[in-house]
Every structure is written in C-alpha cells, then in structure tokens.
Short mmCIF file of C-alpha atoms in Angstrom, two decimals:
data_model
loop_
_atom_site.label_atom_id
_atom_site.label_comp_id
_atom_site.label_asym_id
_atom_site.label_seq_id
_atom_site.Cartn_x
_atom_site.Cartn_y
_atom_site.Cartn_z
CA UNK A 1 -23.96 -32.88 106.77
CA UNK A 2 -23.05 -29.74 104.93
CA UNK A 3 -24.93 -28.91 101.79
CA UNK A 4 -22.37 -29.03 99.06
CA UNK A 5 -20.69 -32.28 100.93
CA UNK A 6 -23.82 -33.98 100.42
CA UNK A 7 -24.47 -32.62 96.69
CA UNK A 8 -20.81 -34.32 95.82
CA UNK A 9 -21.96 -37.76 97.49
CA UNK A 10 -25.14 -37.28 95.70
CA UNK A 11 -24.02 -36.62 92.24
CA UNK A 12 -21.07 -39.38 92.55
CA UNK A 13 -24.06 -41.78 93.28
CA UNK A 14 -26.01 -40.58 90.13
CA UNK A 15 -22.78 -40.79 88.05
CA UNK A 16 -23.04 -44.52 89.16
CA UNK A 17 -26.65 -44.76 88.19
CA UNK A 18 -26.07 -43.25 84.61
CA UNK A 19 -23.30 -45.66 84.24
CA UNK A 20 -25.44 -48.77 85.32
CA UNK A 21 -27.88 -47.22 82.57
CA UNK A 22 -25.21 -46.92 79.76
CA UNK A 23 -24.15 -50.99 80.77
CA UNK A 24 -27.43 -52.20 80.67
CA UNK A 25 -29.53 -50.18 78.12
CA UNK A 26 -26.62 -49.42 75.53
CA UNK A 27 -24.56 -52.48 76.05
CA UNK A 28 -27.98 -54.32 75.56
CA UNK A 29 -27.95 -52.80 72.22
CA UNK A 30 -24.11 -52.92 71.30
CA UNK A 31 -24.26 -57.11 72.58
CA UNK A 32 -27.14 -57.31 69.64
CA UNK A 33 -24.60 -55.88 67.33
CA UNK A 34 -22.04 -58.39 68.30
CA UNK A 35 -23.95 -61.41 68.52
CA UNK A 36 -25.51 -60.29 65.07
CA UNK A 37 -23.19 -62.73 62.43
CA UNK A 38 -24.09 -65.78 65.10
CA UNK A 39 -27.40 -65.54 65.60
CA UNK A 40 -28.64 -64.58 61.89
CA UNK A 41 -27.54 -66.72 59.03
CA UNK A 42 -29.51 -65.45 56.80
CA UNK A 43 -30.53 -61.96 55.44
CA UNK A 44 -33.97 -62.52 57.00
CA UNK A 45 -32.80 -63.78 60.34
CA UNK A 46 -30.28 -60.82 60.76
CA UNK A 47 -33.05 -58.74 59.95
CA UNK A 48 -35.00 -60.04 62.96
CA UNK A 49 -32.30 -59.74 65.48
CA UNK A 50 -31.42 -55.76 64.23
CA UNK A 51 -35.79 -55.45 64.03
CA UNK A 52 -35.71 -56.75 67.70
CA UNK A 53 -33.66 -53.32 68.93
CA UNK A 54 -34.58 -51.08 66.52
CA UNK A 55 -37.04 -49.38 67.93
CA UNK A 56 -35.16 -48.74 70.98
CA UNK A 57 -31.85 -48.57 69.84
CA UNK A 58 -31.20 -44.50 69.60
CA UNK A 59 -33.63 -43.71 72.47
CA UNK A 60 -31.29 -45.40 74.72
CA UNK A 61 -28.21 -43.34 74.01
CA UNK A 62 -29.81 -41.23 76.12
CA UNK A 63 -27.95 -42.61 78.59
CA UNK A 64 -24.67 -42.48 77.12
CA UNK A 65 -24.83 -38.50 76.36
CA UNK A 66 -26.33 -38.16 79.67
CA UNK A 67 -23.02 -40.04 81.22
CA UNK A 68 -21.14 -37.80 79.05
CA UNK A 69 -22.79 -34.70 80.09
CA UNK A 70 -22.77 -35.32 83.61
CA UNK A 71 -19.23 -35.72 83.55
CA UNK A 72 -18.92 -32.55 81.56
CA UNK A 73 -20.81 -30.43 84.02
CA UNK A 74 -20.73 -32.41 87.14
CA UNK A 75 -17.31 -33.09 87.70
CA UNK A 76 -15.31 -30.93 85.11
CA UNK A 77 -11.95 -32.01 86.19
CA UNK A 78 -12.38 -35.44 85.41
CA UNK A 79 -13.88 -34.35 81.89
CA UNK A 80 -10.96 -32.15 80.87
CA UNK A 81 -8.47 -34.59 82.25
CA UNK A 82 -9.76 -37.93 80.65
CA UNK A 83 -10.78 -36.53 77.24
CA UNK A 84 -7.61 -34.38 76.33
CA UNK A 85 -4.98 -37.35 78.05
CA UNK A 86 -7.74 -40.05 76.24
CA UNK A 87 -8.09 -38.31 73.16
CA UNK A 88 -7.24 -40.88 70.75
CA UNK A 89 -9.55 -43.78 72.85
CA UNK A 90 -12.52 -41.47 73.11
CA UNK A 91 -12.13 -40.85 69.09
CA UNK A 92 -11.88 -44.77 68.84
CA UNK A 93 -15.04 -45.00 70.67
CA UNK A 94 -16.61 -41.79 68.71
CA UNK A 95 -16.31 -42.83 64.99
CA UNK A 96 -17.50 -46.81 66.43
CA UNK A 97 -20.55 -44.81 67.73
CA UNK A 98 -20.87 -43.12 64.80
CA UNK A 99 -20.79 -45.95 62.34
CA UNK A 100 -24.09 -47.97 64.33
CA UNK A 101 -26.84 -45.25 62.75
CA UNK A 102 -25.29 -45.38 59.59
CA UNK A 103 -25.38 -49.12 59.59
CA UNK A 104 -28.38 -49.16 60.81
CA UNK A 105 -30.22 -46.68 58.41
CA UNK A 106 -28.12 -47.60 54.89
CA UNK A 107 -27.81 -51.43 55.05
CA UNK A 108 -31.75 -52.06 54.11
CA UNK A 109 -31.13 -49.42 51.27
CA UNK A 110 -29.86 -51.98 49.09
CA UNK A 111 -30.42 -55.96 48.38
CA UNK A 112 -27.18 -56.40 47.68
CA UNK A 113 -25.74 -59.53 49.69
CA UNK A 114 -22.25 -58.32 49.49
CA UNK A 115 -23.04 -54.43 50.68
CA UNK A 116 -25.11 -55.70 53.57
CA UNK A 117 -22.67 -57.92 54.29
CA UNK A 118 -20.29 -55.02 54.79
CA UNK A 119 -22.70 -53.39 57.18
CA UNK A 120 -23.38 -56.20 59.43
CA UNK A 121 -19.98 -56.14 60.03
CA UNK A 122 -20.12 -52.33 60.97
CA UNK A 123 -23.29 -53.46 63.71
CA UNK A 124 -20.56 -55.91 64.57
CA UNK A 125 -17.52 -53.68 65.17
CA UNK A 126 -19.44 -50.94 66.30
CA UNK A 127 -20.92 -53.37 69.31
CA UNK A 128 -18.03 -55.00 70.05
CA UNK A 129 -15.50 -51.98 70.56
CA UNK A 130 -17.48 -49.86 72.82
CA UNK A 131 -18.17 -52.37 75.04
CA UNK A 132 -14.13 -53.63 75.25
CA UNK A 133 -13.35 -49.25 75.38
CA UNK A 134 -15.27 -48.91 78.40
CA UNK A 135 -14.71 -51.93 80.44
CA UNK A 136 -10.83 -51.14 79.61
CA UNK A 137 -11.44 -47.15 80.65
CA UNK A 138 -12.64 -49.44 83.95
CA UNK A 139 -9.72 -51.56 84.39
CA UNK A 140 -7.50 -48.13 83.68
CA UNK A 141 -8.97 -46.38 86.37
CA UNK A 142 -8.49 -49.27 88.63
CA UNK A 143 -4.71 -49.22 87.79
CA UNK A 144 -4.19 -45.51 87.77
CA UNK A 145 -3.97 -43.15 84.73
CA UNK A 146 -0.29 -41.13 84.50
CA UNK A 147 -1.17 -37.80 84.47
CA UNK A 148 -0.06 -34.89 86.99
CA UNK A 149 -0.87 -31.60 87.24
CA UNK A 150 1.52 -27.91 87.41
CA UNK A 151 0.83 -25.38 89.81
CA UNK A 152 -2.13 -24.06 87.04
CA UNK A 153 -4.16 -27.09 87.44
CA UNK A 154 -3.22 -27.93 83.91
CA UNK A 155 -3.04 -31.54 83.59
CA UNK A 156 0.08 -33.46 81.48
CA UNK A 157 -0.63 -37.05 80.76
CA UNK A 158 2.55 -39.19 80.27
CA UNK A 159 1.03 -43.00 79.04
CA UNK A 160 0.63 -44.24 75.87
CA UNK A 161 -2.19 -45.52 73.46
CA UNK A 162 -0.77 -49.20 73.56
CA UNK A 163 0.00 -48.68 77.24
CA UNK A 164 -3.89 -48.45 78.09
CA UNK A 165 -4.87 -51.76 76.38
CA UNK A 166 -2.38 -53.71 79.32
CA UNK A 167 -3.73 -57.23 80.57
CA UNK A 168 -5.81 -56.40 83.66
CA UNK A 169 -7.78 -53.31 81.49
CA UNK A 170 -7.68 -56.63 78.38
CA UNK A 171 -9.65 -58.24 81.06
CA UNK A 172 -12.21 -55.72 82.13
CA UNK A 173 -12.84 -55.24 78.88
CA UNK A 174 -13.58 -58.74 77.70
CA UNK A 175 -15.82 -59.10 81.11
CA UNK A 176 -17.47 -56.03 79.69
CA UNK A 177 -18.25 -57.29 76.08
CA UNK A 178 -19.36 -60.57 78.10
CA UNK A 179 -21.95 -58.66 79.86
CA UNK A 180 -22.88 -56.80 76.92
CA UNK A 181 -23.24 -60.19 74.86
CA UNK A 182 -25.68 -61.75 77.72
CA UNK A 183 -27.98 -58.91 77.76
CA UNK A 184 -28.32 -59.21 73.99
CA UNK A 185 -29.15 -62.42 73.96
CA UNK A 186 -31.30 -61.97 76.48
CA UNK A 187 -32.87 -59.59 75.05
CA UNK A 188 -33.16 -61.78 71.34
CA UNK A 189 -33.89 -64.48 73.66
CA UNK A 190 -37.69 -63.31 74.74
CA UNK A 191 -38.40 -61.10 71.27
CA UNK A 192 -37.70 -63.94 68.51
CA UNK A 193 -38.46 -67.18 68.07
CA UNK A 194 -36.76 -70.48 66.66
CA UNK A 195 -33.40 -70.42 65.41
CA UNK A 196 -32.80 -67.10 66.10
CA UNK A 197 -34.04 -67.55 69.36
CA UNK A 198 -32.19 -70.90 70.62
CA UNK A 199 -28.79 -69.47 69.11
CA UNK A 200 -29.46 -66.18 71.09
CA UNK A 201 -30.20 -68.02 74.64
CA UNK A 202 -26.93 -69.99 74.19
CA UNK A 203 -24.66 -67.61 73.75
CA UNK A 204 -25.88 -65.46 76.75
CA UNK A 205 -25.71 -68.50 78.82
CA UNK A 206 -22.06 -68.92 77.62
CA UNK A 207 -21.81 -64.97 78.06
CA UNK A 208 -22.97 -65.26 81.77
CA UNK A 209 -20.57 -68.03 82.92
CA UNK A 210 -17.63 -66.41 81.49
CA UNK A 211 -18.44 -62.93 82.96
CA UNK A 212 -18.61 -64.72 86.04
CA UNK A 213 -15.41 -66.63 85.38
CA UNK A 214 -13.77 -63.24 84.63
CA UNK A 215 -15.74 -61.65 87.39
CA UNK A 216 -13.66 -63.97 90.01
CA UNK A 217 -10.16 -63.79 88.03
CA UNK A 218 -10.73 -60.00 87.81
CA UNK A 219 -11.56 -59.73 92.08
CA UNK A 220 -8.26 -62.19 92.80
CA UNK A 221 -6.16 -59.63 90.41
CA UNK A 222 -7.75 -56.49 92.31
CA UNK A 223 -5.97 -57.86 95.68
CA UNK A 224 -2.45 -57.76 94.50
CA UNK A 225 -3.13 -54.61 92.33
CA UNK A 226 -1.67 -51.54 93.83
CA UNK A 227 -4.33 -49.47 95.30
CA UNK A 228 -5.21 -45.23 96.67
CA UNK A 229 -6.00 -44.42 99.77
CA UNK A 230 -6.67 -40.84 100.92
CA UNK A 231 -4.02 -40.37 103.73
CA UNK A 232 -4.90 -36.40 104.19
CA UNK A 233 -6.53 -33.21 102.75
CA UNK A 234 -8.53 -30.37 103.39
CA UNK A 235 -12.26 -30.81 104.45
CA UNK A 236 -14.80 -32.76 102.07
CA UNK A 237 -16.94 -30.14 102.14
CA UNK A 238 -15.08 -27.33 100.91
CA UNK A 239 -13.87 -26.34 97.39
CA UNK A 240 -10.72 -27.78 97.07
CA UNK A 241 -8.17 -28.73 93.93
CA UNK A 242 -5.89 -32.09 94.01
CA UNK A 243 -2.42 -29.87 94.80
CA UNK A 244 -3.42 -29.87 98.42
CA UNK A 245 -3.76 -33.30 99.64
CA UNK A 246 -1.52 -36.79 100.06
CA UNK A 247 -2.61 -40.30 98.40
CA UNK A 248 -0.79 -43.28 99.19
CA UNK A 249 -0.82 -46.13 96.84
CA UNK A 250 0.13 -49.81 97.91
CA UNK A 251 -1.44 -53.22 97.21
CA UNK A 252 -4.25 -54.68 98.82
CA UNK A 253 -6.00 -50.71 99.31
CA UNK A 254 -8.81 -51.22 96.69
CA UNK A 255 -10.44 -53.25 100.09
CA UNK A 256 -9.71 -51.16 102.66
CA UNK A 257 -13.46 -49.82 102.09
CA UNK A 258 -14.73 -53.30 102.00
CA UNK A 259 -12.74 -53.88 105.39
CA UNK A 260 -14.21 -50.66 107.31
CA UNK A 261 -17.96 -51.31 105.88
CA UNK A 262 -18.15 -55.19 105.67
CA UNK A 263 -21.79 -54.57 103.99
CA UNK A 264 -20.29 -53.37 100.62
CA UNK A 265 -19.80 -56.89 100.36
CA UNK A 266 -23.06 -57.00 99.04
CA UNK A 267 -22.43 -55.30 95.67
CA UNK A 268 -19.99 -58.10 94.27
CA UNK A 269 -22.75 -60.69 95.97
CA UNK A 270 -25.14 -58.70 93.55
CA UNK A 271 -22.96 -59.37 90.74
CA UNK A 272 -22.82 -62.92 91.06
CA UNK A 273 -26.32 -63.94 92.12
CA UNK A 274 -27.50 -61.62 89.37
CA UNK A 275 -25.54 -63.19 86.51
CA UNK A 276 -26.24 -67.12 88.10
CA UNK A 277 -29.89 -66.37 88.19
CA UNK A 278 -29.87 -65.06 84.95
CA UNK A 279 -28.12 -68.03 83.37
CA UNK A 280 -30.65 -70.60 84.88
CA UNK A 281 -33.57 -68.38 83.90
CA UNK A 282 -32.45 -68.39 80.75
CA UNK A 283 -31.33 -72.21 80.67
CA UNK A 284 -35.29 -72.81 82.33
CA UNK A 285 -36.39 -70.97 79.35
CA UNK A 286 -37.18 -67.30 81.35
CA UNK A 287 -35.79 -64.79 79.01
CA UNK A 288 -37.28 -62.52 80.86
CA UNK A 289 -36.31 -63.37 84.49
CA UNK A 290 -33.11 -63.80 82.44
CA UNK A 291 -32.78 -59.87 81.16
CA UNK A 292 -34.02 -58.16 85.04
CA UNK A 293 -31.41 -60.88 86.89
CA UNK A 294 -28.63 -59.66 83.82
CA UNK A 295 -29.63 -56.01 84.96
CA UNK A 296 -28.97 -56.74 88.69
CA UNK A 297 -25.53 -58.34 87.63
CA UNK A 298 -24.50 -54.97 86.11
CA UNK A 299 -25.52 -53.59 89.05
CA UNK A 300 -23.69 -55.70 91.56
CA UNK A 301 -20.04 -55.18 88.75
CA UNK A 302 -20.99 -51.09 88.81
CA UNK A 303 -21.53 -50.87 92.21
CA UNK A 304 -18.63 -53.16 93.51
CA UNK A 305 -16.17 -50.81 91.51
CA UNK A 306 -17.36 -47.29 92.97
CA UNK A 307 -17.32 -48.90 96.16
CA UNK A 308 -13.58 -50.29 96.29
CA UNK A 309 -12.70 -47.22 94.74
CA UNK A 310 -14.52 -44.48 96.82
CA UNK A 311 -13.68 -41.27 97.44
CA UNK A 312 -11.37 -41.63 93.84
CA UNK A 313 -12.35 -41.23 90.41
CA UNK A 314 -9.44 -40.72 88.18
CA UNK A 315 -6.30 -42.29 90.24
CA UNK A 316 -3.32 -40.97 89.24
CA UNK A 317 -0.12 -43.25 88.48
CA UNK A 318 2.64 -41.04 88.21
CA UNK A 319 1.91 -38.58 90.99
CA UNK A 320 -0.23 -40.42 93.40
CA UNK A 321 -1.36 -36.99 95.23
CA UNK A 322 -2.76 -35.58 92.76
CA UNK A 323 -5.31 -38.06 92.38
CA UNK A 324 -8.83 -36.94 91.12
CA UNK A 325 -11.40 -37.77 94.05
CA UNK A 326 -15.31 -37.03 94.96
CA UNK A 327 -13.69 -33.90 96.86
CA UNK A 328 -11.73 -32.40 94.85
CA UNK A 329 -13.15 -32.86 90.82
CA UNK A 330 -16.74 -31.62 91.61
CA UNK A 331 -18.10 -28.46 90.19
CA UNK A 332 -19.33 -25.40 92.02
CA UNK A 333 -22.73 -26.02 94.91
CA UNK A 334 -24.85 -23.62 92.39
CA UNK A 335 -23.98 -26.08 89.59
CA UNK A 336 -24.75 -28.87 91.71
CA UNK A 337 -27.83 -27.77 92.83
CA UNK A 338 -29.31 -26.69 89.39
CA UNK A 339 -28.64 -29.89 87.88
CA UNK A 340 -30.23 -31.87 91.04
CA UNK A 341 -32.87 -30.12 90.24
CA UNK A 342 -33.17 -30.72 86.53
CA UNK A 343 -32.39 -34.73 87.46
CA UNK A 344 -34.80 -34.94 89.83
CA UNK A 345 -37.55 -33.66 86.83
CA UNK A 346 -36.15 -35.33 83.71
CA UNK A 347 -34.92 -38.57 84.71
CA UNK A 348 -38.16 -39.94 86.04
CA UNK A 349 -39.08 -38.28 82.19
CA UNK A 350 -36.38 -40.80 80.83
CA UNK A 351 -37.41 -44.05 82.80
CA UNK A 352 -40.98 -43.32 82.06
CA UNK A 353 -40.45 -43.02 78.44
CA UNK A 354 -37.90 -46.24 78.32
CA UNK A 355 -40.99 -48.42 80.24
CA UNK A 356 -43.38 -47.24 77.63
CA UNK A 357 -41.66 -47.98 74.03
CA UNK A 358 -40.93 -51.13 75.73
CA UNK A 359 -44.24 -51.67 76.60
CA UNK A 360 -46.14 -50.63 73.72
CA UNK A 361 -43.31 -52.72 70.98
CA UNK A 362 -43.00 -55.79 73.08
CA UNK A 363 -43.83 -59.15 71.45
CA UNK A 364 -42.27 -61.40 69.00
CA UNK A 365 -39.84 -60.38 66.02
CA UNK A 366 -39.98 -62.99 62.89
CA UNK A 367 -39.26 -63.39 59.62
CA UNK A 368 -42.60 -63.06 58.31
CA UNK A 369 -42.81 -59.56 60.28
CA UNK A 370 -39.73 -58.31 58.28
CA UNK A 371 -40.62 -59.38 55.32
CA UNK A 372 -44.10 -58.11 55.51
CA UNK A 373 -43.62 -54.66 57.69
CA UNK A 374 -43.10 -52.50 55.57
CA UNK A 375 -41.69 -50.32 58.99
CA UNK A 376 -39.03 -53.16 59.25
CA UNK A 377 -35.13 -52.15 58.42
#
C-alpha cells in the first residue's frame, strides 16, 4: 500500500476516533446540562449535579477543538465546504458553546433564585442543542448536502437553514441527545448519591431504551434512503479533486459495504449490546459498568456510520459526482505525515491526562460538599 493511500485511511480512522471522543466525553458533559432541571430541584441539588462535571468539563473540549482542527488541517475540503454552506448551524452551535463557561462561571456569583434560575436554563440549552446540531450534521450527511462545485473548486451550496432540520436528520438528532442524556446520567449516576442519584439512573435507563428504539427506526429508514456509491475515479492514492470522478446515488447503497464485508456488521452489534448492557448495569445498580458499556454504544453508532458510508464524507445532493470522499478531500502527504506524527505524541498526552483528573476527583458529590467546599461552583 502506497504511503499517502494509507495516511488518508489512517487519518479518516482518527477522524472517527476524535468523533467517538467528542460523543462520549463532551456529550457526557452537554447530557449533564440537559438532565440538570430533572435531576436537581433544589439550588443545592443542581449544584451537585454541575459539581459532579466541573472539574472535567473544559478539559474535555479538547476533543471538540481537536475534531475541529483535524478537519481544518486534515481534510481541508470538507472544512471549507461545511463551514461556509453551514454557516448559520455552526454559529448556532458556536454561541450554545459559548454560553456553557459563562453559565458555568457567573451563576454561583449571585444567590439570587431568579438569576440562577436563568443560568440553569443556559446549562440546559447549551446541552441540549449541541447534541441535536451534531446528530442532525449526521443524519445530513447521510442524506446528502446540496452543494456543487465550478471548474475553480469553489463550492456553491443551494439548501436551506429549515431544509437541514428535515425528519430523518430530526431523528439523528434526538438519538444523539438520547445518547448524550444516558451518559450523563451515568455519569450522575456513580458520583452522587440519593435523590440526585435515583433521578439520574432513571432517566439514562429511559435514555438507553429510546436510543435503541431510535437506533432500529433510524437503520430501517437508512435502507430506503437514497445512497453513494463510487462508480469510477482516478487512483486512491494520488492527489485528486472531486471534478474527476462519477458517484451514483440510489436506495439501498448505504449497505453495499455491509454486503461486500459482512463483518462490519459488528459495529451496529456494538451499538446495541453496548447500550442493553448499559441499561441493565445501570438498572443492577453498576453505574459504572453502566458509563464503559454507554461508551461502547457510541462506539458501535460512530463506527456503523463511517462504515456504511466509506470512502464518502460530505455526499453531495445536487451533483452526485462531486461528492467529497477519503480520496479526494485529504490534504497534502507532508501534511499528513506531520500531523501523524504530532498524534501519535499528544494524544496518548490527552488520554493520559483525561485517566488522571478522573482518577484523582473520583468519589461522591453531595450537598454537604457544596455547601462546605469552598472550591464548589
């Protein structure tokens, strides 16, 4: 296999691995946010559910810039088609990023019921959104995005706003949020106790069967959705641009990769036993269990869409050919190469790091601990 052939299939897998880390780490977070007005009643007990991820919350963003920058450098195309025909999604999803420090740092700034009140609803909103953006960006991609390209490579994107939020990318979305919700409770689940605690575990086990539940609808939908495949185009290994190859689109082609490698059946597998495991840990009381067998669900639901999708990333709905794929959206071999290197030094760095605040701020989360810490938002 040729050098920068294998540095595409390389960096397509890591794309899938920083996603995975954005779903589990950050959606962890963002389903803390959105369970937050259900499992707190109270001042203190929302205090102990936003005390539970606060020490972890901003380290794992992390993951989300390094998504974000992968994209950027890694596969440039994709960047510079998504954000300018996205724009007004990815500013959605900026200022709902934006809003989670502030809530985060201002709402213990003041004991006023009413003003943190308004802030919990910011952890809320800020939680929630995300979470239904980027399972909806999923379902999108799925579909096809209209965009098309002129004979400069400059891409023209004819869809809509409203357009994007369409019933199968309503659906990934929701699946998404239900994901995001089980790993926060989860997560709430093993770090507090009582109240707090037996709110949190059902609404993850609640979370878990309707992921699954969406998990199936979405998979029946997938077969009648119009798929890509590749029909022709210029060798994998060479620098190429999407003007020079042909992409057919007709239902039933998001399997044909499940058809010609029956072991990629696995990777939905992975999705369900994950999320079934994790809802009877977490109904035998596991939370922990519960949290790794969540993790293997996102897994199975990350893995299951790059592999009905492979070679394509960015599917194009208007001019089929000039679909963005593993082949043709990569950056230069010396850009590859450099940042394979820098991966293979400072993610280990990253998972290291994670393992270790984890490790050193595990335990229980009560009131008495917020109301005494003087460390406690």
């Amino acid at each position: 296999m040729e050098v920068y052939l294998a540095l595409k299939i390389i960096w397509w897998l890591l794309l899938g691995v920083l996603l995975m880390g954005i779903s589990i780490m950050v959606g962890m977070d963002m389903g803390v946010g959105t369970l937050l007005r259900h499992v707190g009643r109270t001042d203190s007990e929302r205090r102990v559910a936003i005390n539970v991820i606060a020490p972890h919350w901003d380290g794992n963003q992390v993951w989300f810039i390094l998504g974000g920058g992968a994209i950027f450098a890694a596969w440039p195309l994709v960047y510079a088609t998504a954000f300018s025909g996205l724009y007004v999604v990815m500013l959605l999803l900026l200022w709902s990023m934006i809003v989670r420090p502030l809530a985060f740092e201002y709402r213990s700034k003041r004991e006023s019921a009413r003003w943190r009140s308004n802030w919990d609803w910011c952890l809320f909103l800020s939680g929630f959104l995300p979470m239904l953006v980027f399972g909806a960006a999923v379902g999108n991609m799925l579909q096809g995005v209209p965009f098309h390209f002129d004979w400069r490579l400059t891409s023209f994107y004819t869809g809509s706003f409203i357009a994007l939020f369409n019933p199968f990318a309503i659906l990934c979305g929701a699946m998404a949020v239900s994901m995001s919700v089980y790993m926060g409770g989860a997560i709430l689940t093993g770090a507090t106790d009582g109240l707090v605690q037996e709110r949190a575990r059902r609404a993850a086990i609640f979370a878990g069967i309707l992921a699954m539940v969406l998990f199936t609808i979405g998979g029946l939908w997938l077969t009648r959705l119009d798929g890509y495949v590749l029909v022709s185009g210029p060798d994998p290994a060479s620098a190429q641009t999407p003007l020079h190859q042909t992409v057919e689109r007709a239902a039933g082609h998001w399997l044909t990769n499940f058809s010609n490698h029956p072991v990629l059946w696995a990777a939905p597998a992975l999705g369900y036993i994950g999320a079934l495991l994790g809802v009877l840990s977490l109904s035998a009381r596991r939370p922990i269990f519960g949290w790794w067998f969540g993790a293997l669900a996102w897994i199975g639901i990350i893995a299951t869409v790059g592999a009905a999708m492979f070679p394509f990333m960015m599917p194009s709905s208007t001019e089929p050919s000039h679909s963005l794929t593993v082949w043709n959206a990569g950056s230069s071999q010396l850009t590859l190469s450099w940042m394979l290197g820098f991966t293979l030094v400072f993610m280990p760095l990253i998972l290291w790091y994670t393992s270790w605040a984890f490790w050193v701020m595990r335990g229980k989360v009560d009131e008495a601990h917020v109301e005494s810490s003087e460390h406690a938002l």
